[in-house]
PDB file of C-alpha atoms in Angstrom:
ATOM      1  CA  MET N   1      -0.122  -0.220   0.004  1.00 48.00           C
ATOM      2  CA  GLY N   2       1.274   3.456  -0.866  1.00 67.00           C
ATOM      3  CA  ASN N   3       1.803   6.575   1.178  1.00 86.00           C
ATOM      4  CA  TYR N   4       1.596   8.913  -1.983  1.00 92.00           C
ATOM      5  CA  SER N   5      -2.242  10.093  -0.992  1.00 92.00           C
ATOM      6  CA  ASP N   6      -0.423  11.300   2.454  1.00 93.00           C
ATOM      7  CA  LEU N   7       2.422  12.726   0.830  1.00 94.00           C
ATOM      8  CA  GLU N   8       0.058  14.913  -1.142  1.00 94.00           C
ATOM      9  CA  GLN N   9      -1.876  16.484   1.157  1.00 92.00           C
ATOM     10  CA  LEU N  10       1.882  17.706   2.834  1.00 92.00           C
ATOM     11  CA  VAL N  11       3.788  18.512   0.075  1.00 94.00           C
ATOM     12  CA  ARG N  12       1.080  19.814  -2.173  1.00 91.00           C
ATOM     13  CA  THR N  13       0.401  22.719   0.189  1.00 87.00           C
ATOM     14  CA  ALA N  14       3.949  23.703   1.716  1.00 86.00           C
ATOM     15  CA  ASN N  15       6.108  26.523   0.841  1.00 85.00           C
ATOM     16  CA  GLN N  16      10.067  26.057  -0.003  1.00 89.00           C
ATOM     17  CA  ILE N  17       9.978  22.182   1.718  1.00 95.00           C
ATOM     18  CA  LYS N  18      12.842  20.264   2.455  1.00 96.00           C
ATOM     19  CA  ILE N  19      13.029  16.727   1.724  1.00 97.00           C
ATOM     20  CA  LEU N  20      15.823  14.205   2.002  1.00 98.00           C
ATOM     21  CA  ILE N  21      15.594  11.218   0.339  1.00 98.00           C
ATOM     22  CA  LEU N  22      17.190   7.809   1.501  1.00 97.00           C
ATOM     23  CA  ASP N  23      19.929   5.353   0.394  1.00 95.00           C
ATOM     24  CA  THR N  24      20.427   2.272   1.595  1.00 93.00           C
ATOM     25  CA  GLY N  25      24.305   2.438   2.234  1.00 93.00           C
ATOM     26  CA  ASN N  26      23.496   6.419   4.628  1.00 96.00           C
ATOM     27  CA  ILE N  27      21.071   4.737   6.892  1.00 97.00           C
ATOM     28  CA  GLN N  28      23.773   2.284   7.714  1.00 96.00           C
ATOM     29  CA  PHE N  29      26.467   5.201   7.991  1.00 97.00           C
ATOM     30  CA  PHE N  30      23.640   6.716   9.895  1.00 97.00           C
ATOM     31  CA  TYR N  31      22.355   3.659  12.508  1.00 97.00           C
ATOM     32  CA  GLN N  32      26.326   2.741  13.173  1.00 96.00           C
ATOM     33  CA  HIS N  33      27.769   6.578  14.059  1.00 97.00           C
ATOM     34  CA  ARG N  34      24.469   7.441  15.871  1.00 96.00           C
ATOM     35  CA  ASP N  35      26.368   7.767  19.419  1.00 96.00           C
ATOM     36  CA  VAL N  36      28.201  10.245  18.042  1.00 97.00           C
ATOM     37  CA  LEU N  37      25.829  11.363  14.961  1.00 97.00           C
ATOM     38  CA  PRO N  38      22.888  12.042  16.874  1.00 96.00           C
ATOM     39  CA  SER N  39      19.858  12.067  14.433  1.00 96.00           C
ATOM     40  CA  SER N  40      18.915  15.559  15.525  1.00 96.00           C
ATOM     41  CA  PHE N  41      21.539  16.655  13.857  1.00 97.00           C
ATOM     42  CA  ILE N  42      21.639  14.536  10.753  1.00 97.00           C
ATOM     43  CA  PHE N  43      17.373  15.441  10.026  1.00 97.00           C
ATOM     44  CA  ASN N  44      16.479  18.473  11.886  1.00 96.00           C
ATOM     45  CA  ARG N  45      17.559  20.471   9.147  1.00 96.00           C
ATOM     46  CA  TYR N  46      15.193  19.119   6.338  1.00 97.00           C
ATOM     47  CA  ASP N  47      10.991  18.790   6.584  1.00 96.00           C
ATOM     48  CA  LEU N  48      10.093  15.008   5.223  1.00 96.00           C
ATOM     49  CA  VAL N  49      12.062  11.999   4.752  1.00 97.00           C
ATOM     50  CA  LEU N  50      12.064   9.939   1.860  1.00 97.00           C
ATOM     51  CA  ILE N  51      12.508   6.169   1.968  1.00 97.00           C
ATOM     52  CA  PRO N  52      12.130   4.072  -1.533  1.00 96.00           C
ATOM     53  CA  GLY N  53      10.460   1.507  -1.068  1.00 94.00           C
ATOM     54  CA  TRP N  54      13.945  -0.522  -2.708  1.00 90.00           C
ATOM     55  CA  VAL N  55      15.537   1.304  -0.153  1.00 94.00           C
ATOM     56  CA  HIS N  56      13.021  -0.018   2.359  1.00 94.00           C
ATOM     57  CA  ALA N  57      13.601  -3.663   1.588  1.00 90.00           C
ATOM     58  CA  GLU N  58      16.554  -3.696   1.747  1.00 89.00           C
ATOM     59  CA  TYR N  59      17.342  -2.458   5.292  1.00 92.00           C
ATOM     60  CA  ALA N  60      13.824  -3.912   7.677  1.00 92.00           C
ATOM     61  CA  HIS N  61      14.554  -7.576   7.922  1.00 91.00           C
ATOM     62  CA  HIS N  62      17.929  -5.233  10.111  1.00 94.00           C
ATOM     63  CA  SER N  63      15.569  -4.607  13.719  1.00 95.00           C
ATOM     64  CA  GLY N  64      18.004  -2.389  14.402  1.00 96.00           C
ATOM     65  CA  LYS N  65      17.746   0.150  11.301  1.00 96.00           C
ATOM     66  CA  SER N  66      14.471  -0.417  11.163  1.00 96.00           C
ATOM     67  CA  ALA N  67      13.924   0.510  14.732  1.00 97.00           C
ATOM     68  CA  TYR N  68      16.072   3.963  14.248  1.00 97.00           C
ATOM     69  CA  ILE N  69      14.007   5.502  10.869  1.00 97.00           C
ATOM     70  CA  ALA N  70      10.973   4.030  13.601  1.00 96.00           C
ATOM     71  CA  SER N  71      12.357   7.268  15.484  1.00 96.00           C
ATOM     72  CA  LEU N  72      13.454   9.931  13.217  1.00 97.00           C
ATOM     73  CA  PRO N  73      12.349  13.308  14.639  1.00 96.00           C
ATOM     74  CA  LYS N  74      10.882  14.786  11.335  1.00 96.00           C
ATOM     75  CA  PRO N  75       8.491  12.837   9.643  1.00 95.00           C
ATOM     76  CA  TYR N  76       9.101  10.015   6.682  1.00 96.00           C
ATOM     77  CA  PHE N  77       7.445   8.093   4.296  1.00 96.00           C
ATOM     78  CA  ILE N  78       7.265   5.291   2.690  1.00 96.00           C
ATOM     79  CA  VAL N  79       7.430   5.502  -1.103  1.00 96.00           C
ATOM     80  CA  ASP N  80       6.608   2.724  -3.079  1.00 94.00           C
ATOM     81  CA  GLU N  81       7.717   1.910  -6.727  1.00 94.00           C
ATOM     82  CA  VAL N  82       4.205   1.247  -7.394  1.00 90.00           C
ATOM     83  CA  ASP N  83       2.192   2.816  -6.680  1.00 93.00           C
ATOM     84  CA  ASP N  84       3.305   6.311  -5.299  1.00 95.00           C
ATOM     85  CA  TYR N  85       5.692   6.687  -8.469  1.00 96.00           C
ATOM     86  CA  LEU N  86       3.513   6.408 -11.468  1.00 94.00           C
ATOM     87  CA  PRO N  87       0.605   8.966  -9.661  1.00 94.00           C
ATOM     88  CA  MET N  88       3.834  12.172  -9.778  1.00 94.00           C
ATOM     89  CA  LEU N  89       4.055  11.111 -12.724  1.00 93.00           C
ATOM     90  CA  GLY N  90       0.303  11.587 -14.132  1.00 91.00           C
ATOM     91  CA  TYR N  91       0.032   7.228 -14.638  1.00 93.00           C
ATOM     92  CA  SER N  92       2.384   7.049 -17.363  1.00 92.00           C
ATOM     93  CA  ASP N  93       3.585   3.923 -18.032  1.00 93.00           C
ATOM     94  CA  LYS N  94       6.167   5.943 -20.370  1.00 90.00           C
ATOM     95  CA  LYS N  95       7.231   8.573 -18.720  1.00 90.00           C
ATOM     96  CA  LEU N  96       8.051   6.413 -15.710  1.00 93.00           C
ATOM     97  CA  MET N  97       9.802   3.444 -17.785  1.00 91.00           C
ATOM     98  CA  GLU N  98      11.886   6.367 -19.784  1.00 88.00           C
ATOM     99  CA  LEU N  99      13.172   7.890 -15.803  1.00 90.00           C
ATOM    100  CA  PHE N 100      14.412   3.930 -15.289  1.00 91.00           C
ATOM    101  CA  ARG N 101      16.436   3.549 -18.069  1.00 89.00           C
ATOM    102  CA  LEU N 102      17.986   6.829 -17.288  1.00 88.00           C
ATOM    103  CA  ALA N 103      18.595   6.053 -14.427  1.00 88.00           C
ATOM    104  CA  ALA N 104      19.526   2.855 -14.790  1.00 84.00           C
ATOM    105  CA  PRO N 105      23.100   2.454 -14.108  1.00 70.00           C
ATOM    106  CA  ASN N 106      24.882  -0.841 -16.428  1.00 72.00           C
ATOM    107  CA  GLU N 107      23.715  -3.142 -19.493  1.00 74.00           C
ATOM    108  CA  HIS N 108      21.494  -5.557 -17.443  1.00 75.00           C
ATOM    109  CA  SER N 109      18.707  -3.011 -16.916  1.00 80.00           C
ATOM    110  CA  GLN N 110      19.189  -1.473 -20.487  1.00 83.00           C
ATOM    111  CA  ARG N 111      18.171  -5.407 -21.899  1.00 86.00           C
ATOM    112  CA  PHE N 112      15.235  -4.767 -19.992  1.00 89.00           C
ATOM    113  CA  PHE N 113      14.120  -1.623 -20.685  1.00 88.00           C
ATOM    114  CA  ASN N 114      15.063  -3.020 -24.861  1.00 88.00           C
ATOM    115  CA  MET N 115      12.379  -5.912 -25.188  1.00 89.00           C
ATOM    116  CA  TYR N 116      10.079  -2.487 -24.582  1.00 87.00           C
ATOM    117  CA  LYS N 117      11.173  -0.604 -27.457  1.00 86.00           C
ATOM    118  CA  GLY N 118       9.189   0.168 -30.069  1.00 84.00           C
ATOM    119  CA  LEU N 119       5.780  -0.686 -27.478  1.00 89.00           C
ATOM    120  CA  GLY N 120       3.278   1.498 -25.663  1.00 90.00           C
ATOM    121  CA  ALA N 121       1.963   1.427 -22.368  1.00 88.00           C
ATOM    122  CA  GLU N 122      -1.137  -0.116 -22.808  1.00 91.00           C
ATOM    123  CA  ASP N 123       1.039  -3.484 -24.062  1.00 90.00           C
ATOM    124  CA  TYR N 124       3.282  -3.351 -20.705  1.00 94.00           C
ATOM    125  CA  PRO N 125       2.324  -6.046 -18.889  1.00 93.00           C
ATOM    126  CA  ASP N 126       0.916  -5.181 -15.544  1.00 92.00           C
ATOM    127  CA  ASP N 127       3.723  -6.156 -13.319  1.00 93.00           C
ATOM    128  CA  TRP N 128       6.302  -4.729 -15.203  1.00 93.00           C
ATOM    129  CA  ILE N 129       7.343  -2.908 -12.046  1.00 92.00           C
ATOM    130  CA  GLU N 130       8.253  -5.643 -10.260  1.00 92.00           C
ATOM    131  CA  GLN N 131       9.408  -7.680 -13.314  1.00 91.00           C
ATOM    132  CA  TYR N 132      11.848  -4.975 -13.809  1.00 89.00           C
ATOM    133  CA  TYR N 133      13.073  -5.077  -9.807  1.00 88.00           C
ATOM    134  CA  GLU N 134      13.526  -8.884 -10.297  1.00 85.00           C
ATOM    135  CA  GLN N 135      14.479  -9.000 -13.644  1.00 85.00           C
ATOM    136  CA  GLY N 136      17.108  -5.760 -14.133  1.00 77.00           C
ATOM    137  CA  PHE N 137      19.681  -6.094 -11.624  1.00 77.00           C
ATOM    138  CA  PHE N 138      22.964  -7.249 -11.740  1.00 64.00           C
ATOM    139  CA  THR N 139      22.105  -9.427  -7.664  1.00 70.00           C
ATOM    140  CA  ARG N 140      24.474 -10.135  -4.476  1.00 66.00           C
ATOM    141  CA  GLU N 141      24.580 -12.685  -2.005  1.00 63.00           C
ATOM    142  CA  THR N 142      24.569 -11.820   1.729  1.00 61.00           C
ATOM    143  CA  GLN N 143      24.625 -13.828   4.660  1.00 61.00           C
ATOM    144  CA  THR N 144      21.544 -12.776   5.304  1.00 58.00           C
ATOM    145  CA  MET N 145      19.866 -11.840   2.378  1.00 58.00           C
ATOM    146  CA  VAL N 146      19.636 -11.547  -1.852  1.00 57.00           C
ATOM    147  CA  THR N 147      19.794  -7.326  -2.599  1.00 63.00           C
ATOM    148  CA  ASN N 148      19.687  -6.226  -6.158  1.00 65.00           C
ATOM    149  CA  LYS N 149      22.786  -3.790  -6.831  1.00 68.00           C
ATOM    150  CA  ASN N 150      22.285  -0.663  -7.594  1.00 73.00           C
ATOM    151  CA  ALA N 151      18.113  -0.314  -7.935  1.00 76.00           C
ATOM    152  CA  GLY N 152      17.997   1.522  -4.042  1.00 82.00           C
ATOM    153  CA  GLU N 153      19.879   4.727  -6.061  1.00 88.00           C
ATOM    154  CA  VAL N 154      17.658   3.385  -9.035  1.00 89.00           C
ATOM    155  CA  SER N 155      14.663   3.790  -7.320  1.00 93.00           C
ATOM    156  CA  VAL N 156      16.102   7.239  -5.607  1.00 95.00           C
ATOM    157  CA  LEU N 157      16.722   9.043  -8.690  1.00 94.00           C
ATOM    158  CA  ALA N 158      13.625   8.210 -10.001  1.00 94.00           C
ATOM    159  CA  LEU N 159      12.430   9.292  -7.484  1.00 96.00           C
ATOM    160  CA  CYS N 160      13.715  13.097  -7.303  1.00 94.00           C
ATOM    161  CA  PHE N 161      12.740  13.632 -10.872  1.00 93.00           C
ATOM    162  CA  ALA N 162       9.519  11.909  -9.809  1.00 94.00           C
ATOM    163  CA  LEU N 163       8.760  14.117  -7.530  1.00 94.00           C
ATOM    164  CA  LEU N 164      10.036  17.551  -9.070  1.00 91.00           C
ATOM    165  CA  SER N 165       7.385  16.668 -11.944  1.00 89.00           C
ATOM    166  CA  HIS N 166       4.388  16.678  -9.353  1.00 92.00           C
ATOM    167  CA  TYR N 167       5.962  19.561  -7.728  1.00 91.00           C
ATOM    168  CA  PRO N 168       7.551  21.912  -9.990  1.00 86.00           C
ATOM    169  CA  THR N 169       7.129  25.698  -7.064  1.00 87.00           C
ATOM    170  CA  GLN N 170       7.181  23.189  -3.790  1.00 91.00           C
ATOM    171  CA  LEU N 171      10.445  22.392  -3.207  1.00 92.00           C
ATOM    172  CA  SER N 172      13.451  24.768  -2.265  1.00 91.00           C
ATOM    173  CA  ASN N 173      15.866  21.928  -1.718  1.00 92.00           C
ATOM    174  CA  LEU N 174      16.158  17.969  -2.984  1.00 95.00           C
ATOM    175  CA  ALA N 175      18.627  16.332  -0.612  1.00 97.00           C
ATOM    176  CA  ILE N 176      20.086  12.878  -1.732  1.00 97.00           C
ATOM    177  CA  ALA N 177      21.660  11.257   1.321  1.00 97.00           C
ATOM    178  CA  SER N 178      23.909   8.435  -0.870  1.00 94.00           C
ATOM    179  CA  SER N 179      27.488   8.079  -0.849  1.00 90.00           C
ATOM    180  CA  ASP N 180      28.065   5.984  -4.606  1.00 87.00           C
ATOM    181  CA  LEU N 181      29.701   8.825  -6.529  1.00 85.00           C
ATOM    182  CA  GLY N 182      28.650   7.120  -9.756  1.00 84.00           C
ATOM    183  CA  ILE N 183      24.809   8.943  -8.407  1.00 89.00           C
ATOM    184  CA  MET N 184      26.245  12.712  -9.740  1.00 88.00           C
ATOM    185  CA  ASN N 185      27.354  11.189 -12.765  1.00 85.00           C
ATOM    186  CA  ILE N 186      23.853   9.823 -14.074  1.00 88.00           C
ATOM    187  CA  LYS N 187      21.891  12.621 -11.876  1.00 89.00           C
ATOM    188  CA  ASP N 188      23.985  15.045 -14.571  1.00 85.00           C
ATOM    189  CA  ARG N 189      22.752  13.443 -17.687  1.00 84.00           C
ATOM    190  CA  MET N 190      19.186  13.143 -16.931  1.00 86.00           C
ATOM    191  CA  VAL N 191      19.027  16.944 -16.173  1.00 84.00           C
ATOM    192  CA  GLN N 192      19.701  16.609 -19.758  1.00 78.00           C
ATOM    193  CA  GLU N 193      17.156  13.835 -21.002  1.00 77.00           C
ATOM    194  CA  ALA N 194      14.331  14.611 -18.734  1.00 72.00           C
ATOM    195  CA  HIS N 195      14.013  18.637 -20.366  1.00 69.00           C
ATOM    196  CA  LYS N 196      14.945  16.611 -24.391  1.00 72.00           C
ATOM    197  CA  THR N 197      13.591  13.193 -24.024  1.00 67.00           C
ATOM    198  CA  LEU N 198      10.254  13.226 -21.106  1.00 68.00           C
ATOM    199  CA  LYS N 199       9.433  17.013 -21.188  1.00 69.00           C
ATOM    200  CA  LEU N 200       8.759  16.945 -17.962  1.00 73.00           C
ATOM    201  CA  GLY N 201       8.491  20.191 -16.604  1.00 69.00           C
ATOM    202  CA  THR N 202      11.195  19.954 -14.192  1.00 73.00           C
ATOM    203  CA  PRO N 203      13.556  23.341 -13.551  1.00 68.00           C
ATOM    204  CA  ILE N 204      15.988  23.598 -15.824  1.00 67.00           C
ATOM    205  CA  SER N 205      18.546  23.911 -12.487  1.00 70.00           C
ATOM    206  CA  PRO N 206      16.825  20.848 -10.450  1.00 74.00           C
ATOM    207  CA  PRO N 207      17.074  21.646  -6.273  1.00 87.00           C
ATOM    208  CA  ILE N 208      19.159  18.388  -6.053  1.00 93.00           C
ATOM    209  CA  SER N 209      21.428  18.616  -3.446  1.00 95.00           C
ATOM    210  CA  TYR N 210      23.796  15.750  -2.422  1.00 95.00           C
ATOM    211  CA  PHE N 211      23.837  14.918   1.481  1.00 96.00           C
ATOM    212  CA  SER N 212      27.215  11.588   1.333  1.00 96.00           C
ATOM    213  CA  LYS N 213      29.189  10.772   4.478  1.00 97.00           C
ATOM    214  CA  ASP N 214      31.744  13.001   3.906  1.00 97.00           C
ATOM    215  CA  VAL N 215      29.695  16.146   3.612  1.00 97.00           C
ATOM    216  CA  LEU N 216      28.954  15.395   7.145  1.00 98.00           C
ATOM    217  CA  LEU N 217      31.474  15.151   7.833  1.00 98.00           C
ATOM    218  CA  PHE N 218      32.492  18.533   7.933  1.00 98.00           C
ATOM    219  CA  LEU N 219      29.276  19.273   8.658  1.00 98.00           C
ATOM    220  CA  ALA N 220      29.837  17.509  12.192  1.00 98.00           C
ATOM    221  CA  VAL N 221      33.276  19.982  12.636  1.00 98.00           C
ATOM    222  CA  LYS N 222      31.355  22.583  11.209  1.00 97.00           C
ATOM    223  CA  GLU N 223      29.090  22.797  13.314  1.00 97.00           C
ATOM    224  CA  GLY N 224      31.188  21.747  16.355  1.00 96.00           C
ATOM    225  CA  ILE N 225      29.583  17.737  16.566  1.00 97.00           C
ATOM    226  CA  LEU N 226      32.913  16.405  15.413  1.00 96.00           C
ATOM    227  CA  HIS N 227      36.473  17.496  16.650  1.00 96.00           C
ATOM    228  CA  THR N 228      38.791  16.795  13.186  1.00 95.00           C
ATOM    229  CA  HIS N 229      40.687  13.778  15.938  1.00 95.00           C
ATOM    230  CA  GLN N 230      37.412  11.035  15.532  1.00 96.00           C
ATOM    231  CA  ILE N 231      37.395  12.251  11.954  1.00 96.00           C
ATOM    232  CA  PRO N 232      39.280   9.344  10.995  1.00 95.00           C
ATOM    233  CA  ALA N 233      37.738   6.072  13.376  1.00 95.00           C
ATOM    234  CA  LEU N 234      34.425   7.159  10.713  1.00 97.00           C
ATOM    235  CA  ARG N 235      36.493   7.566   7.946  1.00 96.00           C
ATOM    236  CA  PRO N 236      38.669   4.968   7.925  1.00 95.00           C
ATOM    237  CA  ASN N 237      39.698   3.938   4.086  1.00 94.00           C
ATOM    238  CA  SER N 238      40.260   7.664   1.065  1.00 95.00           C
ATOM    239  CA  SER N 239      37.379   8.012  -0.867  1.00 93.00           C
ATOM    240  CA  SER N 240      35.796   9.698  -3.807  1.00 93.00           C
ATOM    241  CA  SER N 241      35.162  13.299  -2.710  1.00 95.00           C
ATOM    242  CA  THR N 242      34.291  16.363  -4.656  1.00 96.00           C
ATOM    243  CA  TYR N 243      34.333  20.041  -2.725  1.00 97.00           C
ATOM    244  CA  VAL N 244      34.890  23.190  -3.697  1.00 98.00           C
ATOM    245  CA  GLU N 245      38.678  24.715  -2.671  1.00 97.00           C
ATOM    246  CA  SER N 246      38.723  29.379  -1.823  1.00 97.00           C
ATOM    247  CA  PHE N 247      41.396  31.539  -1.911  1.00 96.00           C
ATOM    248  CA  SER N 248      41.717  35.085  -0.703  1.00 95.00           C
ATOM    249  CA  ASP N 249      41.467  36.265  -4.415  1.00 96.00           C
ATOM    250  CA  GLY N 250      38.101  35.188  -4.921  1.00 95.00           C
ATOM    251  CA  THR N 251      38.305  32.651  -6.996  1.00 97.00           C
ATOM    252  CA  THR N 252      37.577  29.220  -6.367  1.00 97.00           C
ATOM    253  CA  VAL N 253      38.683  25.856  -8.214  1.00 97.00           C
ATOM    254  CA  LEU N 254      37.278  22.148  -7.677  1.00 97.00           C
ATOM    255  CA  HIS N 255      38.161  19.486  -6.382  1.00 97.00           C
ATOM    256  CA  ARG N 256      37.158  15.140  -8.063  1.00 94.00           C
ATOM    257  CA  HIS N 257      39.810  12.831  -6.871  1.00 94.00           C
ATOM    258  CA  LEU N 258      40.445  10.610  -4.529  1.00 95.00           C
ATOM    259  CA  LEU N 259      40.619  11.308  -0.890  1.00 96.00           C
ATOM    260  CA  HIS N 260      42.685  10.171   1.747  1.00 96.00           C
ATOM    261  CA  SER N 261      41.499  10.098   5.302  1.00 94.00           C
ATOM    262  CA  SER N 262      44.260  12.748   6.308  1.00 94.00           C
ATOM    263  CA  ASP N 263      43.998  14.877   3.696  1.00 96.00           C
ATOM    264  CA  PHE N 264      40.245  15.433   4.768  1.00 97.00           C
ATOM    265  CA  GLU N 265      40.917  15.303   7.926  1.00 96.00           C
ATOM    266  CA  GLU N 266      43.071  18.691   7.418  1.00 96.00           C
ATOM    267  CA  ILE N 267      39.921  20.598   5.168  1.00 97.00           C
ATOM    268  CA  CYS N 268      37.671  20.210   8.054  1.00 97.00           C
ATOM    269  CA  ARG N 269      40.121  21.578  10.370  1.00 96.00           C
ATOM    270  CA  ASN N 270      40.068  24.598   7.696  1.00 96.00           C
ATOM    271  CA  TYR N 271      36.830  24.742   7.102  1.00 96.00           C
ATOM    272  CA  GLN N 272      36.495  27.844   6.157  1.00 96.00           C
ATOM    273  CA  ARG N 273      38.097  28.091   2.967  1.00 97.00           C
ATOM    274  CA  TYR N 274      35.816  24.968   1.821  1.00 97.00           C
ATOM    275  CA  GLN N 275      32.500  23.455   0.805  1.00 97.00           C
ATOM    276  CA  MET N 276      31.834  20.294   0.600  1.00 97.00           C
ATOM    277  CA  ILE N 277      29.584  18.854  -2.136  1.00 96.00           C
ATOM    278  CA  PHE N 278      29.976  14.809  -2.663  1.00 95.00           C
TER     279      PHE N 278
END
């Protein structure tokens, strides 16, 4: 059962609402470090939290993570790909399929969509969305469950553009809580295609930002939640980062590269000079 009607009631009359969409990896990070990164610090900067149905399926078996989400200090909705995405796109199966196709990161997904090339939406099977999530991804097996690799990211990105299409004036900020760098490149591609191919009516510069682990840690130091000496325990390995460095002459430079944890710690220590993007 979807939550579209409740979401519609809350967002339709909102003014400049700030939404955070959660991905599986960041839920794990928030939960794992909840003792030093309070949920109030993470979530109070937003008005509403959304969790795609597939992301929910990936953590729902874990009682601790489920309890963590249930105790969020802000309202949240599980947004189902079948029951909630279609109403935001005017019940257009063709638009939703195209959004999923644009968000798909690999050839495995593209092969699924190739089966429907040239068909009208009236010829799609009623359960095509369920079929996509069953067949369109590489599977990854863990000790507790089998997951579909990248399915959560696809759900997150498709939800972003469905929201922007349905609520073109109500959103001031749509932040993605993900640390998968590929999501940035796919989003940029989708911005172009959403206008050329889908004509979704989304803003040319959609207010989509990123609440990655590095952004979170940078803000935590800047706002006094963490000390820089705590960074190595929270970020023990090098990670791809995107950030802006400012200079005294007023110019800036954009950096995108693998960032060693000691260098990240130094950036956090000199936060006045930097701005983390991802």
